[in-house]
Amino acid sequence: MQMVAVTGPEDKGDGSPITPCGRCRQVLNEIAQLGGTDPAILCVGAKDVMELRLSDLLPHGFGPAHLD
């Protein structure tokens, strides 16, 4: 299983799990499409870790599969 962990500084925000920005989601999507995967994204906060699939974070994402 492929995974990506996203963390941020502990002294910023309210300590909630941090998700990747839109640009990072797009890059992850393009790499995942080339490899035919839907990696788990671990969104890490001060007290919690939220595990989501890339397809949950970027539904209807555009990538290499749309260029054929």
mmCIF file of C-alpha atoms in Angstrom:
data_model
loop_
_atom_site.group_PDB
_atom_site.id
_atom_site.type_symbol
_atom_site.label_atom_id
_atom_site.label_comp_id
_atom_site.label_asym_id
_atom_site.label_seq_id
_atom_site.Cartn_x
_atom_site.Cartn_y
_atom_site.Cartn_z
ATOM 1 C CA MET A 1 0.000 0.000 0.000
ATOM 2 C CA GLN A 2 1.304 3.447 -0.896
ATOM 3 C CA MET A 3 0.811 6.267 1.605
ATOM 4 C CA VAL A 4 1.612 9.939 1.923
ATOM 5 C CA ALA A 5 1.774 11.725 5.281
ATOM 6 C CA VAL A 6 0.945 15.431 5.574
ATOM 7 C CA THR A 7 2.002 17.330 8.685
ATOM 8 C CA GLY A 8 2.376 20.925 9.706
ATOM 9 C CA PRO A 9 3.856 23.000 12.510
ATOM 10 C CA GLU A 10 2.417 22.212 15.933
ATOM 11 C CA ASP A 11 2.298 25.887 16.934
ATOM 12 C CA LYS A 12 -0.068 26.912 14.100
ATOM 13 C CA GLY A 13 -3.810 26.436 13.742
ATOM 14 C CA ASP A 14 -6.044 24.547 16.127
ATOM 15 C CA GLY A 15 -4.216 21.205 16.022
ATOM 16 C CA SER A 16 -6.664 19.589 13.595
ATOM 17 C CA PRO A 17 -5.354 17.171 10.960
ATOM 18 C CA ILE A 18 -3.836 18.988 7.979
ATOM 19 C CA THR A 19 -4.796 18.068 4.425
ATOM 20 C CA PRO A 20 -2.626 18.685 1.337
ATOM 21 C CA CYS A 21 -3.139 21.920 -0.576
ATOM 22 C CA GLY A 22 -4.797 21.914 -3.992
ATOM 23 C CA ARG A 23 -1.523 22.006 -5.914
ATOM 24 C CA CYS A 24 -0.151 19.049 -3.929
ATOM 25 C CA ARG A 25 -3.386 17.127 -4.480
ATOM 26 C CA GLN A 26 -3.043 17.647 -8.233
ATOM 27 C CA VAL A 27 0.589 16.470 -8.315
ATOM 28 C CA LEU A 28 -0.265 13.427 -6.173
ATOM 29 C CA ASN A 29 -3.186 12.677 -8.490
ATOM 30 C CA GLU A 30 -1.038 12.791 -11.615
ATOM 31 C CA ILE A 31 1.582 10.480 -10.090
ATOM 32 C CA ALA A 32 -1.116 8.115 -8.779
ATOM 33 C CA GLN A 33 -2.833 7.933 -12.177
ATOM 34 C CA LEU A 34 0.454 7.062 -13.894
ATOM 35 C CA GLY A 35 0.944 4.227 -11.399
ATOM 36 C CA GLY A 36 -2.706 3.152 -11.359
ATOM 37 C CA THR A 37 -3.016 3.700 -7.598
ATOM 38 C CA ASP A 38 -5.253 5.519 -5.134
ATOM 39 C CA PRO A 39 -2.863 6.134 -2.238
ATOM 40 C CA ALA A 40 -3.852 6.642 1.361
ATOM 41 C CA ILE A 41 -3.239 10.170 2.613
ATOM 42 C CA LEU A 42 -2.438 10.414 6.330
ATOM 43 C CA CYS A 43 -3.493 13.871 7.530
ATOM 44 C CA VAL A 44 -1.657 14.423 10.804
ATOM 45 C CA GLY A 45 -2.747 16.805 13.539
ATOM 46 C CA ALA A 46 -1.547 17.460 17.076
ATOM 47 C CA LYS A 47 -3.806 14.750 18.540
ATOM 48 C CA ASP A 48 -5.429 12.923 15.636
ATOM 49 C CA VAL A 49 -4.532 11.272 12.352
ATOM 50 C CA MET A 50 -7.152 11.143 9.626
ATOM 51 C CA GLU A 51 -6.676 8.586 6.834
ATOM 52 C CA LEU A 52 -8.318 9.378 3.501
ATOM 53 C CA ARG A 53 -7.901 8.136 -0.036
ATOM 54 C CA LEU A 54 -6.626 10.577 -2.634
ATOM 55 C CA SER A 55 -9.851 10.048 -4.575
ATOM 56 C CA ASP A 56 -11.764 11.345 -1.526
ATOM 57 C CA LEU A 57 -9.642 14.497 -1.388
ATOM 58 C CA LEU A 58 -9.752 15.141 -5.124
ATOM 59 C CA PRO A 59 -12.940 13.746 -6.641
ATOM 60 C CA HIS A 60 -13.173 14.176 -10.409
ATOM 61 C CA GLY A 61 -9.457 15.004 -10.603
ATOM 62 C CA PHE A 62 -7.880 15.690 -13.991
ATOM 63 C CA GLY A 63 -4.726 13.832 -14.964
ATOM 64 C CA PRO A 64 -2.856 11.804 -17.578
ATOM 65 C CA ALA A 65 -5.814 9.460 -18.136
ATOM 66 C CA HIS A 66 -7.771 12.386 -19.577
ATOM 67 C CA LEU A 67 -5.152 13.162 -22.225
ATOM 68 C CA ASP A 68 -5.586 10.027 -24.355
#
